[in-house]
mmCIF file with all atom_site columns, C-alpha atoms in Angstrom:
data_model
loop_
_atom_site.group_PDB
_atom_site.id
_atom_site.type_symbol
_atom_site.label_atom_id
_atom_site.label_alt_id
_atom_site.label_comp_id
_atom_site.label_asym_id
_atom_site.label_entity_id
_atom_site.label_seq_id
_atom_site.pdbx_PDB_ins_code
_atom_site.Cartn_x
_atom_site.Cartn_y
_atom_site.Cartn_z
_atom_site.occupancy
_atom_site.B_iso_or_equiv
_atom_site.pdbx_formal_charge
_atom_site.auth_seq_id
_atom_site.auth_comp_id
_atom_site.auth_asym_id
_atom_site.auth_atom_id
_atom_site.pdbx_PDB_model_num
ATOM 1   C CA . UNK A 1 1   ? -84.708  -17.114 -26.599 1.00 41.00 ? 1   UNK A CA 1
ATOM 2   C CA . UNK A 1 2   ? -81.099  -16.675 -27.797 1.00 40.00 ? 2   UNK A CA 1
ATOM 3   C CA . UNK A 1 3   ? -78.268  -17.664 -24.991 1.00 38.00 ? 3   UNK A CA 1
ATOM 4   C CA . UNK A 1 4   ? -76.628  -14.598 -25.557 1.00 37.00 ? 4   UNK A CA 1
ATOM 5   C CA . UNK A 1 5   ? -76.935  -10.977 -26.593 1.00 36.00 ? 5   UNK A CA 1
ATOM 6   C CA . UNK A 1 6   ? -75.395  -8.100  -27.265 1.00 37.00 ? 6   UNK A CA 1
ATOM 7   C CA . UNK A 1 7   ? -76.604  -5.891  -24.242 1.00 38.00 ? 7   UNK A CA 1
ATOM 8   C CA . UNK A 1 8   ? -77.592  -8.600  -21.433 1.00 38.00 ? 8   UNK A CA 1
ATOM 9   C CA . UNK A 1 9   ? -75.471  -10.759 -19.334 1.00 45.00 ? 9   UNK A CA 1
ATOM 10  C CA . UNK A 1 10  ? -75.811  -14.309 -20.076 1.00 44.00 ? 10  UNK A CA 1
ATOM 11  C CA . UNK A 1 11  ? -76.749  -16.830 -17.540 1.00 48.00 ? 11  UNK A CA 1
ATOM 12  C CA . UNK A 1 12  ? -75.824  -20.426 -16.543 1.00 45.00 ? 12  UNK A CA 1
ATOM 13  C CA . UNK A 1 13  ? -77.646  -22.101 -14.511 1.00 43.00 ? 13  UNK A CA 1
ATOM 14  C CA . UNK A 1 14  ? -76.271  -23.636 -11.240 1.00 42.00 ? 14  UNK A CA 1
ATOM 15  C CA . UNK A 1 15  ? -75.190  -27.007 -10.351 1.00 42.00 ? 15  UNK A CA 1
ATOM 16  C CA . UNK A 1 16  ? -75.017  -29.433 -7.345  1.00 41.00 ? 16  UNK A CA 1
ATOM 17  C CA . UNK A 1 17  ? -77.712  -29.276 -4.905  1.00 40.00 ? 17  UNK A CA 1
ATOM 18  C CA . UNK A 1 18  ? -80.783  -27.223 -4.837  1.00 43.00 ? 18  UNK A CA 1
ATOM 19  C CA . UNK A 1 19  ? -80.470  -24.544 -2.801  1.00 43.00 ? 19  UNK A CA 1
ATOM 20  C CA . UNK A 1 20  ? -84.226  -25.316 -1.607  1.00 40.00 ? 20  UNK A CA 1
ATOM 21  C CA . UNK A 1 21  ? -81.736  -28.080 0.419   1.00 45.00 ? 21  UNK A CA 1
ATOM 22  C CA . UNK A 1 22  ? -80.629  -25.272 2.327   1.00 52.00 ? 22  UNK A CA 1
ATOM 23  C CA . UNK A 1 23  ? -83.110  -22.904 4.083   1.00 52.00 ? 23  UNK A CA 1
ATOM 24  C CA . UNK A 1 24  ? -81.689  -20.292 6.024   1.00 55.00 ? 24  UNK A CA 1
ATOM 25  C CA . UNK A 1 25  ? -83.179  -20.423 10.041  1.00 53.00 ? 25  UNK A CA 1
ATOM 26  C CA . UNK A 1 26  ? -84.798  -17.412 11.465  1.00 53.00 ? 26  UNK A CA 1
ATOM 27  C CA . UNK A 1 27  ? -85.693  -17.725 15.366  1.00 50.00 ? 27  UNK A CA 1
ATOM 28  C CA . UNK A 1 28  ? -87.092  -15.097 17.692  1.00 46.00 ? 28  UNK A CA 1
ATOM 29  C CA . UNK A 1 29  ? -89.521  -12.198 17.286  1.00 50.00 ? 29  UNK A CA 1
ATOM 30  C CA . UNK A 1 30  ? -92.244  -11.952 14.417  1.00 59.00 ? 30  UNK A CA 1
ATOM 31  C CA . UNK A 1 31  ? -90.397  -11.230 11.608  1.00 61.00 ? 31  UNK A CA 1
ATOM 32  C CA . UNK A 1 32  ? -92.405  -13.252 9.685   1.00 61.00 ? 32  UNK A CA 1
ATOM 33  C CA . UNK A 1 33  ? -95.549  -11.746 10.209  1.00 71.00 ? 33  UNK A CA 1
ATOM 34  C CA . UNK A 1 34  ? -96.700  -9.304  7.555   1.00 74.00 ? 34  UNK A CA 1
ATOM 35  C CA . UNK A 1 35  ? -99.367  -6.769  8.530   1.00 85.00 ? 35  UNK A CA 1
ATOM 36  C CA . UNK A 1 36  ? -102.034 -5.608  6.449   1.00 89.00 ? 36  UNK A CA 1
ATOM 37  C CA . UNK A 1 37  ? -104.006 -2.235  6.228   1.00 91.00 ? 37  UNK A CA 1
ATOM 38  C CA . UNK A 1 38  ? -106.770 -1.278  4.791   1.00 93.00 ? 38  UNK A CA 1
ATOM 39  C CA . UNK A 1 39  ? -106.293 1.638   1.590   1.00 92.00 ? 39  UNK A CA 1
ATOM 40  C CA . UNK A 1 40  ? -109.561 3.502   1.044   1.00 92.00 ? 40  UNK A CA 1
ATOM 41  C CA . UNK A 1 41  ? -110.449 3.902   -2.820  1.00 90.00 ? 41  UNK A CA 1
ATOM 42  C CA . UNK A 1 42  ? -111.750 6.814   -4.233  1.00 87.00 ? 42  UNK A CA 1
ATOM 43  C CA . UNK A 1 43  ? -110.447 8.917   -7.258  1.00 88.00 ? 43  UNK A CA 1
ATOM 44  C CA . UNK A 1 44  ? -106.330 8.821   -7.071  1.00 87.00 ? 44  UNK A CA 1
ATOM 45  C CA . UNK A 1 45  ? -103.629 10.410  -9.114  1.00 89.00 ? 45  UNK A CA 1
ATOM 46  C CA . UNK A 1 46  ? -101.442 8.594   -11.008 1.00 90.00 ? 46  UNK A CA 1
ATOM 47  C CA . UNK A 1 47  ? -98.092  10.277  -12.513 1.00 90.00 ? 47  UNK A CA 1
ATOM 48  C CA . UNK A 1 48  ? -97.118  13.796  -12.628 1.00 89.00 ? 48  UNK A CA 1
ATOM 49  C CA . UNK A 1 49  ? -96.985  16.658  -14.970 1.00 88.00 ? 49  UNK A CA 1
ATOM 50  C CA . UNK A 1 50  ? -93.147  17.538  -12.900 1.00 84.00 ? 50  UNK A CA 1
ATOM 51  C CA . UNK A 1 51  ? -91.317  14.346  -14.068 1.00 86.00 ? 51  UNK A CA 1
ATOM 52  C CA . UNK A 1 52  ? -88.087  13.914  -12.207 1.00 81.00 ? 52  UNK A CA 1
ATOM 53  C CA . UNK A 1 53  ? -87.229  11.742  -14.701 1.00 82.00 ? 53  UNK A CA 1
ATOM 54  C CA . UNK A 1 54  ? -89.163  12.311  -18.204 1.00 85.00 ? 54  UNK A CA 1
ATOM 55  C CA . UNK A 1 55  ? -87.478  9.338   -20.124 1.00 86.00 ? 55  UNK A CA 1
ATOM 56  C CA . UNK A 1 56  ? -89.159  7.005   -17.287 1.00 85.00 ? 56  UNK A CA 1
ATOM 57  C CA . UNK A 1 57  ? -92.766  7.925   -18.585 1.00 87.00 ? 57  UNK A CA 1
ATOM 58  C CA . UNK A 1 58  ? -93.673  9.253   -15.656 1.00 86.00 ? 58  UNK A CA 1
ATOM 59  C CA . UNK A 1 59  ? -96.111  11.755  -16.632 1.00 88.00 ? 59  UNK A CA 1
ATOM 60  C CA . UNK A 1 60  ? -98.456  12.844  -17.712 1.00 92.00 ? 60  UNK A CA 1
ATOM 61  C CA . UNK A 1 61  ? -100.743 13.066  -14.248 1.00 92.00 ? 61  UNK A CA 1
ATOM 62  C CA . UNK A 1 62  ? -103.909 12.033  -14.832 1.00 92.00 ? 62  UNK A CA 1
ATOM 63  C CA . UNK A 1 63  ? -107.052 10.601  -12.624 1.00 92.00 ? 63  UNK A CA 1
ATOM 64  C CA . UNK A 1 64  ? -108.438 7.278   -11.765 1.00 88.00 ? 64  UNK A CA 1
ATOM 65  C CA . UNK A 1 65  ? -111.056 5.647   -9.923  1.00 90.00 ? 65  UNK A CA 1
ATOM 66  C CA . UNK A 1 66  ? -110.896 2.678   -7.649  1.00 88.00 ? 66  UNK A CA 1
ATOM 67  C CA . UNK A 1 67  ? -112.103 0.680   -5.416  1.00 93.00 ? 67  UNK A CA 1
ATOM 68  C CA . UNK A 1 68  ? -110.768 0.067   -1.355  1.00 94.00 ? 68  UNK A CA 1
ATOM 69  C CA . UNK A 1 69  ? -108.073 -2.347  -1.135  1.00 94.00 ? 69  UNK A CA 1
ATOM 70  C CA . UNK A 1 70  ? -105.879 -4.194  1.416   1.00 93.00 ? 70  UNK A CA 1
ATOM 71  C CA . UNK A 1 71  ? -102.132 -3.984  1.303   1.00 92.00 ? 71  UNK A CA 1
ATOM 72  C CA . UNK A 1 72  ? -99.075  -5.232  3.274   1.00 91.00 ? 72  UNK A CA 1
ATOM 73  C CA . UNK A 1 73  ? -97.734  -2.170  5.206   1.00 88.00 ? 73  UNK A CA 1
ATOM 74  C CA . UNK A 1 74  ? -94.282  -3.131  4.592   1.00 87.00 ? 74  UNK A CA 1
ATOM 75  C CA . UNK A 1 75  ? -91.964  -5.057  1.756   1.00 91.00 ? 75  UNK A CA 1
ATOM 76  C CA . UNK A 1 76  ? -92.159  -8.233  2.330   1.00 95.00 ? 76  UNK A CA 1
ATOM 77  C CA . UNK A 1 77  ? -89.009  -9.554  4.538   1.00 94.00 ? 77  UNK A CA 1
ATOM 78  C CA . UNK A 1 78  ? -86.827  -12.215 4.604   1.00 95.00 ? 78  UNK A CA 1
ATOM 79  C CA . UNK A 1 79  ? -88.013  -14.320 7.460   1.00 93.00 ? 79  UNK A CA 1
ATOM 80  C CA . UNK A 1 80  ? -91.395  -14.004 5.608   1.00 94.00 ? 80  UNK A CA 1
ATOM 81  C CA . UNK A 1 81  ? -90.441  -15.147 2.396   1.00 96.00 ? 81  UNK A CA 1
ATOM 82  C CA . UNK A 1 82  ? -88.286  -18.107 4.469   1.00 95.00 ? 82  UNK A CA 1
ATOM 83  C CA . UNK A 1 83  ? -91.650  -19.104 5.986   1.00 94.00 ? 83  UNK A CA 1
ATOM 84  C CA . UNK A 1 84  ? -93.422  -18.957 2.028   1.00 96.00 ? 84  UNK A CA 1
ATOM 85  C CA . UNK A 1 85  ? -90.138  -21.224 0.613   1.00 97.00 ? 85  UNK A CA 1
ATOM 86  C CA . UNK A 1 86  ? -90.138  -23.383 3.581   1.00 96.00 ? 86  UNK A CA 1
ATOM 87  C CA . UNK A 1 87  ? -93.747  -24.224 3.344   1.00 96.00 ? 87  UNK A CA 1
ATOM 88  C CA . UNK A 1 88  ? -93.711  -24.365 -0.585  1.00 97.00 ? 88  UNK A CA 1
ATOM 89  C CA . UNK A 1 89  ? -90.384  -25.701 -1.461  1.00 97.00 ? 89  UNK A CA 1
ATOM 90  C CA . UNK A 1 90  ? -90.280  -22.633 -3.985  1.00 98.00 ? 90  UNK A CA 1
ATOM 91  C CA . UNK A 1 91  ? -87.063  -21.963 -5.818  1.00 98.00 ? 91  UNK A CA 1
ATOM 92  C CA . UNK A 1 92  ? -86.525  -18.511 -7.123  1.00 98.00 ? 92  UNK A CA 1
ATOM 93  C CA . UNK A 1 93  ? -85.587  -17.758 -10.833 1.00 98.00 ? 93  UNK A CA 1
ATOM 94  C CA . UNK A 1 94  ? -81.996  -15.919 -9.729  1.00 98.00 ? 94  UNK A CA 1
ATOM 95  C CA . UNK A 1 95  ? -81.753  -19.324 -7.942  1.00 97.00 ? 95  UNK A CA 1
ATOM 96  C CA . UNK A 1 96  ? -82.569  -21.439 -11.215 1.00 97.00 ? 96  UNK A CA 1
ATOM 97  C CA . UNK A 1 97  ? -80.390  -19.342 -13.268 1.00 96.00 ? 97  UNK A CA 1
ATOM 98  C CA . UNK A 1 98  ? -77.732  -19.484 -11.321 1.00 96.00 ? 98  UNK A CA 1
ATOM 99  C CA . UNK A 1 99  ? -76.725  -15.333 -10.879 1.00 96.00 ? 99  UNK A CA 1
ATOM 100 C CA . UNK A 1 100 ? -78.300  -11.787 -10.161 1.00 96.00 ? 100 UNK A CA 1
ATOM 101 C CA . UNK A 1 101 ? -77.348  -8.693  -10.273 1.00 96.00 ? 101 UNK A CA 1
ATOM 102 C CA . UNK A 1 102 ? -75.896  -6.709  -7.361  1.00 95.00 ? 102 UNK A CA 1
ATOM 103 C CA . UNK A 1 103 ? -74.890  -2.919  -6.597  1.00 92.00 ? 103 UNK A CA 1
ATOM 104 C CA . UNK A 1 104 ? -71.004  -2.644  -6.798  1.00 90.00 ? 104 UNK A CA 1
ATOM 105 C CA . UNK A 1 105 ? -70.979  -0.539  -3.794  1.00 87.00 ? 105 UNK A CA 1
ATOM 106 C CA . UNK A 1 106 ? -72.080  -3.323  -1.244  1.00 86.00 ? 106 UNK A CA 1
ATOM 107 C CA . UNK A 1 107 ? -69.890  -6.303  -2.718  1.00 88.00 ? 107 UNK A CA 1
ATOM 108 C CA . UNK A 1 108 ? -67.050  -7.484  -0.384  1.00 83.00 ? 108 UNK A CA 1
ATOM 109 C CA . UNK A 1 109 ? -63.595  -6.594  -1.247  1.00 84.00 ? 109 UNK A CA 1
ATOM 110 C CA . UNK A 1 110 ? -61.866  -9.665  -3.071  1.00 83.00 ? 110 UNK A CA 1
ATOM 111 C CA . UNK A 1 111 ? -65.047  -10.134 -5.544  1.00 85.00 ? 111 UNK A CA 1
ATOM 112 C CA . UNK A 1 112 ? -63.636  -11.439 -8.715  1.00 86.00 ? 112 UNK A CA 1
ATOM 113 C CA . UNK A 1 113 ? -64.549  -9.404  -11.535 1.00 88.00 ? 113 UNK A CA 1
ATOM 114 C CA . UNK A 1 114 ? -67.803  -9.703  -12.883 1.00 91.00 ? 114 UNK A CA 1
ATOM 115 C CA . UNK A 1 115 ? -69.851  -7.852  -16.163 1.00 92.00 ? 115 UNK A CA 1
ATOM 116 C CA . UNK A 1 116 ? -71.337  -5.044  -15.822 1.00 92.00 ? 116 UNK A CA 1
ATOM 117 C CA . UNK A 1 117 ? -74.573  -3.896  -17.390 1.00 89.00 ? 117 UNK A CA 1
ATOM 118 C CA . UNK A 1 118 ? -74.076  -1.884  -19.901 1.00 89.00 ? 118 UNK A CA 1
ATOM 119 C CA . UNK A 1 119 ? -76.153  1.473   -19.389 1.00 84.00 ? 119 UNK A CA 1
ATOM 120 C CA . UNK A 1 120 ? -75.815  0.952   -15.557 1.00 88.00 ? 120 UNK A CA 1
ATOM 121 C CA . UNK A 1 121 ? -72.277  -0.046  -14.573 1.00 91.00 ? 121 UNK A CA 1
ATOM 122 C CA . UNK A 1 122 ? -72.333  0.306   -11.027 1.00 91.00 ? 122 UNK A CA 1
ATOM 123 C CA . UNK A 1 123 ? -74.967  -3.180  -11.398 1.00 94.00 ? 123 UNK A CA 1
ATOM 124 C CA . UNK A 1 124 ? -72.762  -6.482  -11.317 1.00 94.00 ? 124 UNK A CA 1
ATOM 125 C CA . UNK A 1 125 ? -74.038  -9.800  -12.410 1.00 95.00 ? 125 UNK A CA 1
ATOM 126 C CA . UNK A 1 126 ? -73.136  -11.872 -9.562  1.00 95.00 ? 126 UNK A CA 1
ATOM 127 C CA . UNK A 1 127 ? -72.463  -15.884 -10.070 1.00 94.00 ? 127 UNK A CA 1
ATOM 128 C CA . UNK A 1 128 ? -74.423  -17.517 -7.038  1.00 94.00 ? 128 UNK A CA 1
ATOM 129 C CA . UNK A 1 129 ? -76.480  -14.102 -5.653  1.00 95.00 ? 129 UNK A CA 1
ATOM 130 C CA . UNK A 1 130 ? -79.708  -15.131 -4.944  1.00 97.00 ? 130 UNK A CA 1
ATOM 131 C CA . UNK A 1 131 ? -82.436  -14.020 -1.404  1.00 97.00 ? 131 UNK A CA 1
ATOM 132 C CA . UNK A 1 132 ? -80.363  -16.161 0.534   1.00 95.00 ? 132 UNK A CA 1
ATOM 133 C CA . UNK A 1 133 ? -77.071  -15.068 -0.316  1.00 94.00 ? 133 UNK A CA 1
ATOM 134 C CA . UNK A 1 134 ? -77.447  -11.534 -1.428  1.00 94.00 ? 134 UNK A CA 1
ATOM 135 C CA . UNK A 1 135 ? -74.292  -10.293 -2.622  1.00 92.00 ? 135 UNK A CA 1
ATOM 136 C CA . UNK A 1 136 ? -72.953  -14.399 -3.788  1.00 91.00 ? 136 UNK A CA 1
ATOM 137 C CA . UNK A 1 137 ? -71.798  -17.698 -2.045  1.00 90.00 ? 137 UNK A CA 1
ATOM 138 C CA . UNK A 1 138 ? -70.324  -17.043 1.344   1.00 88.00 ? 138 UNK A CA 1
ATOM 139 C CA . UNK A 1 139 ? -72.987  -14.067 2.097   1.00 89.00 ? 139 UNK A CA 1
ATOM 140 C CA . UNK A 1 140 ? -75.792  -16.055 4.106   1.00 88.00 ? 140 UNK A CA 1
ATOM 141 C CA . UNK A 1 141 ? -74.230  -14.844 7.258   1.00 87.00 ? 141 UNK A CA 1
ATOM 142 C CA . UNK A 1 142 ? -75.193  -11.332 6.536   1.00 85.00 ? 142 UNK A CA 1
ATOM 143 C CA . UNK A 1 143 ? -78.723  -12.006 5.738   1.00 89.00 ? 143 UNK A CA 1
ATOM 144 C CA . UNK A 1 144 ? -81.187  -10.049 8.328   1.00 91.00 ? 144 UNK A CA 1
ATOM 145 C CA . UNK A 1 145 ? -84.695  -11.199 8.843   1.00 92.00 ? 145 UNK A CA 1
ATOM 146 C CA . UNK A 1 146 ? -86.099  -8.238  8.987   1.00 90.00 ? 146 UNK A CA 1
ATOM 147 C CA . UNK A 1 147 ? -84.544  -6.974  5.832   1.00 92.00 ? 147 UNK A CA 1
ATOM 148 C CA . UNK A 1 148 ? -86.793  -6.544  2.371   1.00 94.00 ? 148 UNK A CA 1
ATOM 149 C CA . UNK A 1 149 ? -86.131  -9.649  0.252   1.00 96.00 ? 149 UNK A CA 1
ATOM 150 C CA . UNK A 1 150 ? -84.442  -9.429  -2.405  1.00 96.00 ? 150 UNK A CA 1
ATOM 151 C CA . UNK A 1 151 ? -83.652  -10.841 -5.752  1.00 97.00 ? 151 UNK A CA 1
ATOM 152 C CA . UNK A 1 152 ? -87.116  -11.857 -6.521  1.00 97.00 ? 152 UNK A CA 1
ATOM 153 C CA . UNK A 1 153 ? -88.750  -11.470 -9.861  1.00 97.00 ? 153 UNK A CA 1
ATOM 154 C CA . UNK A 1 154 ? -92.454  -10.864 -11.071 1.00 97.00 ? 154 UNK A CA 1
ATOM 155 C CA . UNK A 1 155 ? -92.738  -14.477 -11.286 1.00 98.00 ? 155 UNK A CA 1
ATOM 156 C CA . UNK A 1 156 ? -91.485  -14.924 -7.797  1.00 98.00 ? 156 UNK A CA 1
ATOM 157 C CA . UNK A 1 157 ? -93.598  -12.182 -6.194  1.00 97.00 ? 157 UNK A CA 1
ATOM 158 C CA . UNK A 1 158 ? -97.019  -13.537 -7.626  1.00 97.00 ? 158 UNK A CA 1
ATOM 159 C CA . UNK A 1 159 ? -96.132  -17.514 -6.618  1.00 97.00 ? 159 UNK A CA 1
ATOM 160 C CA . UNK A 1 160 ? -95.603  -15.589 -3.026  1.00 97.00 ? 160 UNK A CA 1
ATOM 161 C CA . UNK A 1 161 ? -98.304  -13.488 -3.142  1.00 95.00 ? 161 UNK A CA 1
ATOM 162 C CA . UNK A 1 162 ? -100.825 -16.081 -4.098  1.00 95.00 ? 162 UNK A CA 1
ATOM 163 C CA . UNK A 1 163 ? -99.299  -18.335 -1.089  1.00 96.00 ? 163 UNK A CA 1
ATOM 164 C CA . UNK A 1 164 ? -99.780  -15.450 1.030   1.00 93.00 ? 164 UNK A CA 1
ATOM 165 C CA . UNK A 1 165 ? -103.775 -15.657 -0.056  1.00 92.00 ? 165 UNK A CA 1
ATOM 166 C CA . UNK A 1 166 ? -103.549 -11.987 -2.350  1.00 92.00 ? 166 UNK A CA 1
ATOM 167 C CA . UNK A 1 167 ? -102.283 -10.908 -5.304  1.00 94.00 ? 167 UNK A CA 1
ATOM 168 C CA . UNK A 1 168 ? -99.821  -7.904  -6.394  1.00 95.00 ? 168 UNK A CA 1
ATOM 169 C CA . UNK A 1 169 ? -101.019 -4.344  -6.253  1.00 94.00 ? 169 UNK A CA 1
ATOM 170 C CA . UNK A 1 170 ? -101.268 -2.792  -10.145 1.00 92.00 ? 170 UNK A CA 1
ATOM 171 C CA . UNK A 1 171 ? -99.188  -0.002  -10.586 1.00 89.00 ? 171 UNK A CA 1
ATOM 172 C CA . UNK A 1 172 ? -102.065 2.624   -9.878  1.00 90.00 ? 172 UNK A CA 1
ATOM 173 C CA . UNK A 1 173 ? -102.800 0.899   -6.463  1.00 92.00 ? 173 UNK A CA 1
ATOM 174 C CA . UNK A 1 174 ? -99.414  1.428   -5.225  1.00 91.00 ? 174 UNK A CA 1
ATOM 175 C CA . UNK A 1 175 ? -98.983  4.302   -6.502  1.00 90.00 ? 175 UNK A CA 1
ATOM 176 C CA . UNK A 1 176 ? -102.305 5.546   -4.498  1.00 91.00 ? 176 UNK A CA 1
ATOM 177 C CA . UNK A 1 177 ? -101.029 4.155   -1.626  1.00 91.00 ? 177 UNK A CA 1
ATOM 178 C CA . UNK A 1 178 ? -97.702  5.136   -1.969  1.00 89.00 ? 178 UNK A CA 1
ATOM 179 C CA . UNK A 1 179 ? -98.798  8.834   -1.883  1.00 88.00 ? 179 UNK A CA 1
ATOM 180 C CA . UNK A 1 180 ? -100.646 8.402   1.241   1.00 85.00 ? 180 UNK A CA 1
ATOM 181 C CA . UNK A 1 181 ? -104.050 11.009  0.201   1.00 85.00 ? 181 UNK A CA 1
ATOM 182 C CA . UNK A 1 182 ? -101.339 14.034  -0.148  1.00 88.00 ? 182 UNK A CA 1
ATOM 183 C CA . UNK A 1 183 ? -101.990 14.375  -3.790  1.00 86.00 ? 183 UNK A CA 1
ATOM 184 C CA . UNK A 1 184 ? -99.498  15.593  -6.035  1.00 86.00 ? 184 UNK A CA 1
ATOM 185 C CA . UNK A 1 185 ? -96.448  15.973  -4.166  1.00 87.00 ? 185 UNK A CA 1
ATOM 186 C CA . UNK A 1 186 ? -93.188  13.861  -5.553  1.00 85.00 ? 186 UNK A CA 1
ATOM 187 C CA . UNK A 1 187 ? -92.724  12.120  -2.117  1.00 87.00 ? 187 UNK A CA 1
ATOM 188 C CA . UNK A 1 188 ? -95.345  9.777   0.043   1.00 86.00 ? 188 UNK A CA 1
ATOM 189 C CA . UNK A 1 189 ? -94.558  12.816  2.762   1.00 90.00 ? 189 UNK A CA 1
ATOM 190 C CA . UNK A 1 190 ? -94.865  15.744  1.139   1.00 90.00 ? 190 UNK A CA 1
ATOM 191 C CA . UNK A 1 191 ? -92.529  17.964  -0.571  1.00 90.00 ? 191 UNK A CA 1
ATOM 192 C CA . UNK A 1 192 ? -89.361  18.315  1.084   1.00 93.00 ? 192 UNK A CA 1
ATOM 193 C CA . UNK A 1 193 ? -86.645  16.407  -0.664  1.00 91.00 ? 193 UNK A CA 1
ATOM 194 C CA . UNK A 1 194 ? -84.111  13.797  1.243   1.00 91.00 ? 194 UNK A CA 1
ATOM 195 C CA . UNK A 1 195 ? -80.815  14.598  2.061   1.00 89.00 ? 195 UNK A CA 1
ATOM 196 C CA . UNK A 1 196 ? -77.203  12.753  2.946   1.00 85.00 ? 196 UNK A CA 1
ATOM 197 C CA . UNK A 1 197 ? -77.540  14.740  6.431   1.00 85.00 ? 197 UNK A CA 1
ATOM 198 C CA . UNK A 1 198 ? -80.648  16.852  8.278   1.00 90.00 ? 198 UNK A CA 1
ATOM 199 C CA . UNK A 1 199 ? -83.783  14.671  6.515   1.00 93.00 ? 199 UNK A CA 1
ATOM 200 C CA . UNK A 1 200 ? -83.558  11.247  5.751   1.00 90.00 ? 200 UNK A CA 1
ATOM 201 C CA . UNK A 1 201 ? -87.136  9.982   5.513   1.00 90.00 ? 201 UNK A CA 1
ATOM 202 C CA . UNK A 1 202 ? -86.710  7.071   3.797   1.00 85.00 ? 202 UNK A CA 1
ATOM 203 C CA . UNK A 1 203 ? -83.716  4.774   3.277   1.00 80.00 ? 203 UNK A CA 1
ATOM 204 C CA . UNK A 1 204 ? -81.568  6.275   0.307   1.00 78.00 ? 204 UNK A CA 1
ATOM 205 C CA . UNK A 1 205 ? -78.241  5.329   -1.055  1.00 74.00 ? 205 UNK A CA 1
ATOM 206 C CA . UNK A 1 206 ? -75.579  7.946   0.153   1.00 70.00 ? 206 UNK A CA 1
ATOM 207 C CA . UNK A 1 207 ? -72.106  8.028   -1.325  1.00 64.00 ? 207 UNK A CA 1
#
């Protein structure tokens, strides 16, 4: 593969120590337990015939069958994945490669300049932002445990999620779950769309 492109950011990897060296210390409550639950199979809907978004692929909706699954009830945090690279020694790709890509908005004032994706500017390739240090060096402080990791790749997810003794969901088994038996509706509660103020189901960006 070519070291650089015209469209992606190129990459260098880091040097020094590895940050496996350097494993951030969670203590107190049980942060690091994920809980399963148990999805029921059945015929499910995948996609929708109302794309929000058509150039995503998201329709159209069609049917499929499948069988009962389990299913971590929530993203998997950071004290969790601590306990997986802990007991594994893992080191993530972003880690490897040496940057990742962060959301402008939530970078510290005094970042340096950094590139930009090209069809999504408000994404900055970061120099040293990996699960430990979200938005670059100096940012382990405001790591939460209870937080969703982030930063991780496919390849990341599946060495965690064959630790963890599973595998990932395919895309129509979260999407099943995600919709909770409601059918077609375009959110997992129904049809009433979030807002900045009176409804804020879920955790959205707002600004």
């Amino acid at each position: 593969m070519p070291s650089k492109t015209c469209c992606t950011p190129s990459r260098t990897k880091p040097s020094g120590t590895s940050p496996a060296d350097e494993i951030p210390t969670f203590t107190g409550g049980d942060d690091s337990v994920q809980r399963a639950v148990d999805i029921p199979g059945g015929v499910g809907l995948i996609g929708t015939d109302q794309p929000y978004f058509p150039t995503d692929g998201e329709g159209p909706l069609r049917q499929k069958k499948r069988a009962s699954f389990r299913m971590d009830a929530t993203t998997v945090t950071n004290a969790r994945f601590q306990t997986f690279v802990a007991d594994t020694g893992y080191v993530t790709e972003a880690e490897k490669l040496g940057d990742s890509l962060v959301f402008q908005g939530l970078l510290p004032k005094g970042t340096p300049p950094s590139q930009a994706v090209a069809d999504a500017p408000w994404w900055r390739m970061i120099s040293g932002a990996n699960w430990r240090e979200t938005m670059g060096p100096g940012s382990a402080d405001r790591l939460t445990p209870d937080h969703p990791v982030v930063h991780v790749s496919w390849n990341d997810a599946t060495a965690y999620a064959a630790w963890a003794g599973g595998r990932l969901p395919t895309e129509a088994e979260w999407e099943h779950a995600a919709r909770g038996g409601l059918g077609d509706v375009p959110f997992p509660w129904g049809d009433q769309e979030p807002d900045d103020d009176s409804f804020q189901p879920c955790n959205i960006w707002q600004g």
